[in-house]
Amino acid sequence: MIQIDMEMKAFVSAWRHCDYVSTYMARMISQNRSDSVRHSNLFSSAFNELLEVAFRTRQAEGELACRVSRHGATDRIELTIPCVPEERQFYEEAVAQVTGSEARERYLNSVSGDIAPSREVVLLELAIDYGATLRVEEADGDAIKLVADLPLEGPQN
């Protein structure tokens, strides 16, 4: 449906870029939903969380690609981000924990604490609060593709 590419150096230069990109994409893809304002708000919030996870890598080289597609009631975000091997391992382990049987308990324990949410907690939040299905895919070069399927419109919400 829509894709935005930008240099990571420009993206990580200001935190507000997360909000700008997520808000723009949400407005573009929500126009034909049954409740476009609700859908835009939910999508923007979820997408902003993913972008903030990418922002926190602080990787300044390479390109960030944000692609959104749709299949029925599910929106798919494909976020391709430059990634050193240690970061790749982090994403693979974090996504594995999100899909684990103890994900809900881990998430509830994390939000009851007094510390700021970590990147792992943000991914748990997407899975628990938004019903997202997350996975990590290979991408060209030193990058990964973080894929989130968001069922934001339908009876489960």
Short mmCIF file of C-alpha atoms in Angstrom, two decimals:
data_model
loop_
_atom_site.label_atom_id
_atom_site.label_comp_id
_atom_site.label_asym_id
_atom_site.label_seq_id
_atom_site.Cartn_x
_atom_site.Cartn_y
_atom_site.Cartn_z
CA MET A 1 0.00 0.00 0.00
CA ILE A 2 2.67 2.49 1.01
CA GLN A 3 6.39 2.62 1.71
CA ILE A 4 8.70 5.26 3.18
CA ASP A 5 12.49 4.98 3.02
CA MET A 6 14.90 7.26 4.81
CA GLU A 7 18.54 7.30 5.81
CA MET A 8 19.04 6.00 9.34
CA LYS A 9 21.29 8.97 10.08
CA ALA A 10 18.36 11.32 9.42
CA PHE A 11 15.89 9.09 11.27
CA VAL A 12 17.93 8.82 14.49
CA SER A 13 18.73 12.54 14.47
CA ALA A 14 15.42 13.34 16.21
CA TRP A 15 13.03 11.27 18.35
CA ARG A 16 10.01 13.06 16.81
CA HIS A 17 10.63 11.30 13.49
CA CYS A 18 9.01 8.20 15.02
CA ASP A 19 5.79 10.14 15.56
CA TYR A 20 5.90 11.90 12.19
CA VAL A 21 6.31 8.70 10.20
CA SER A 22 3.76 6.68 12.20
CA THR A 23 1.13 9.44 12.08
CA TYR A 24 1.55 9.98 8.33
CA MET A 25 1.37 6.26 7.53
CA ALA A 26 -1.65 5.78 9.80
CA ARG A 27 -3.59 8.58 8.12
CA MET A 28 -2.81 7.23 4.67
CA ILE A 29 -3.89 3.65 5.32
CA SER A 30 -6.91 4.27 7.56
CA GLN A 31 -9.12 6.18 5.15
CA ASN A 32 -11.18 3.18 4.04
CA ARG A 33 -11.62 1.48 7.43
CA SER A 34 -15.06 1.33 9.06
CA ASP A 35 -13.90 3.65 11.86
CA SER A 36 -11.00 5.49 10.26
CA VAL A 37 -10.21 7.66 13.30
CA ARG A 38 -10.04 4.68 15.68
CA HIS A 39 -7.99 2.67 13.21
CA SER A 40 -5.61 5.56 12.61
CA ASN A 41 -5.06 6.07 16.35
CA LEU A 42 -4.42 2.37 17.03
CA PHE A 43 -2.19 1.90 14.00
CA SER A 44 -0.20 5.06 14.72
CA SER A 45 0.40 4.01 18.33
CA ALA A 46 1.52 0.49 17.40
CA PHE A 47 3.70 1.67 14.52
CA ASN A 48 5.25 4.39 16.67
CA GLU A 49 6.28 1.72 19.20
CA LEU A 50 8.03 -0.29 16.46
CA LEU A 51 9.81 2.80 15.19
CA GLU A 52 10.96 3.65 18.70
CA VAL A 53 12.46 0.17 19.03
CA ALA A 54 14.38 0.79 15.78
CA PHE A 55 15.35 4.30 16.94
CA ARG A 56 16.92 2.91 20.11
CA THR A 57 19.40 0.85 18.10
CA ARG A 58 21.13 4.16 17.32
CA GLN A 59 22.52 2.61 14.15
CA ALA A 60 23.44 5.60 11.99
CA GLU A 61 24.52 3.83 8.81
CA GLY A 62 22.22 2.40 6.17
CA GLU A 63 18.59 2.92 5.30
CA LEU A 64 15.32 2.49 7.16
CA ALA A 65 12.45 1.12 5.06
CA CYS A 66 8.87 1.22 6.36
CA ARG A 67 6.37 -0.72 4.24
CA VAL A 68 2.68 -1.23 5.03
CA SER A 69 0.41 -3.70 3.28
CA ARG A 70 -3.00 -5.14 4.07
CA HIS A 71 -4.79 -8.47 3.90
CA GLY A 72 -8.42 -8.20 5.01
CA ALA A 73 -8.61 -6.92 8.58
CA THR A 74 -4.87 -7.24 9.14
CA ASP A 75 -2.30 -4.55 8.43
CA ARG A 76 1.30 -5.66 7.97
CA ILE A 77 4.23 -3.44 8.87
CA GLU A 78 7.60 -4.43 7.45
CA LEU A 79 10.36 -2.43 9.05
CA THR A 80 13.78 -3.01 7.48
CA ILE A 81 16.55 -1.67 9.66
CA PRO A 82 20.35 -1.76 9.55
CA CYS A 83 21.58 -4.20 12.12
CA VAL A 84 24.90 -5.39 13.53
CA PRO A 85 25.06 -9.10 14.49
CA GLU A 86 24.44 -8.37 18.20
CA GLU A 87 21.29 -6.44 17.35
CA ARG A 88 20.11 -9.22 15.05
CA GLN A 89 20.47 -11.65 17.96
CA PHE A 90 18.55 -9.27 20.24
CA TYR A 91 15.63 -9.07 17.81
CA GLU A 92 15.53 -12.82 17.25
CA GLU A 93 15.54 -13.54 20.99
CA ALA A 94 13.01 -10.80 21.80
CA VAL A 95 10.57 -11.99 19.13
CA ALA A 96 10.97 -15.59 20.34
CA GLN A 97 9.98 -14.44 23.85
CA VAL A 98 6.98 -12.56 22.48
CA THR A 99 5.65 -15.74 20.91
CA GLY A 100 6.36 -17.87 23.99
CA SER A 101 3.69 -19.24 26.32
CA GLU A 102 4.78 -16.97 29.18
CA ALA A 103 4.56 -13.74 27.19
CA ARG A 104 1.49 -12.36 28.98
CA GLU A 105 2.94 -13.02 32.43
CA ARG A 106 6.28 -11.44 31.46
CA TYR A 107 4.47 -8.40 30.10
CA LEU A 108 2.29 -7.93 33.19
CA ASN A 109 5.32 -8.27 35.46
CA SER A 110 7.24 -5.70 33.43
CA VAL A 111 4.52 -3.04 33.43
CA SER A 112 4.07 -3.27 37.18
CA GLY A 113 7.67 -2.11 37.75
CA ASP A 114 8.97 1.43 38.09
CA ILE A 115 11.50 1.33 35.25
CA ALA A 116 11.02 2.66 31.73
CA PRO A 117 9.91 0.03 29.22
CA SER A 118 12.73 -1.78 27.44
CA ARG A 119 12.67 -2.69 23.77
CA GLU A 120 11.65 -6.24 24.71
CA VAL A 121 8.70 -4.94 26.72
CA VAL A 122 7.58 -2.78 23.82
CA LEU A 123 7.49 -5.86 21.58
CA LEU A 124 5.55 -7.75 24.27
CA GLU A 125 3.10 -4.85 24.45
CA LEU A 126 2.47 -5.04 20.73
CA ALA A 127 1.73 -8.76 20.98
CA ILE A 128 -0.43 -8.57 24.12
CA ASP A 129 -2.26 -5.23 23.78
CA TYR A 130 -2.55 -5.02 19.99
CA GLY A 131 -2.73 -8.72 19.13
CA ALA A 132 0.31 -8.36 16.87
CA THR A 133 2.09 -11.34 15.41
CA LEU A 134 5.81 -10.56 15.16
CA ARG A 135 8.67 -12.18 13.32
CA VAL A 136 12.18 -11.38 12.14
CA GLU A 137 13.16 -12.02 8.52
CA GLU A 138 16.46 -11.77 6.70
CA ALA A 139 17.09 -8.67 4.63
CA ASP A 140 19.83 -7.73 2.18
CA GLY A 141 23.15 -6.60 3.60
CA ASP A 142 23.56 -5.87 7.27
CA ALA A 143 19.86 -5.46 7.96
CA ILE A 144 16.85 -7.31 9.29
CA LYS A 145 13.18 -7.05 8.52
CA LEU A 146 10.91 -6.82 11.56
CA VAL A 147 7.41 -7.85 10.49
CA ALA A 148 4.31 -7.08 12.56
CA ASP A 149 0.83 -8.24 11.57
CA LEU A 150 -1.77 -6.07 13.32
CA PRO A 151 -5.41 -7.25 13.36
CA LEU A 152 -6.77 -3.83 14.35
CA GLU A 153 -10.19 -4.13 12.75
CA GLY A 154 -12.42 -7.00 13.68
CA PRO A 155 -14.28 -8.66 16.52
CA GLN A 156 -11.19 -9.32 18.67
CA ASN A 157 -10.74 -5.60 19.46
#
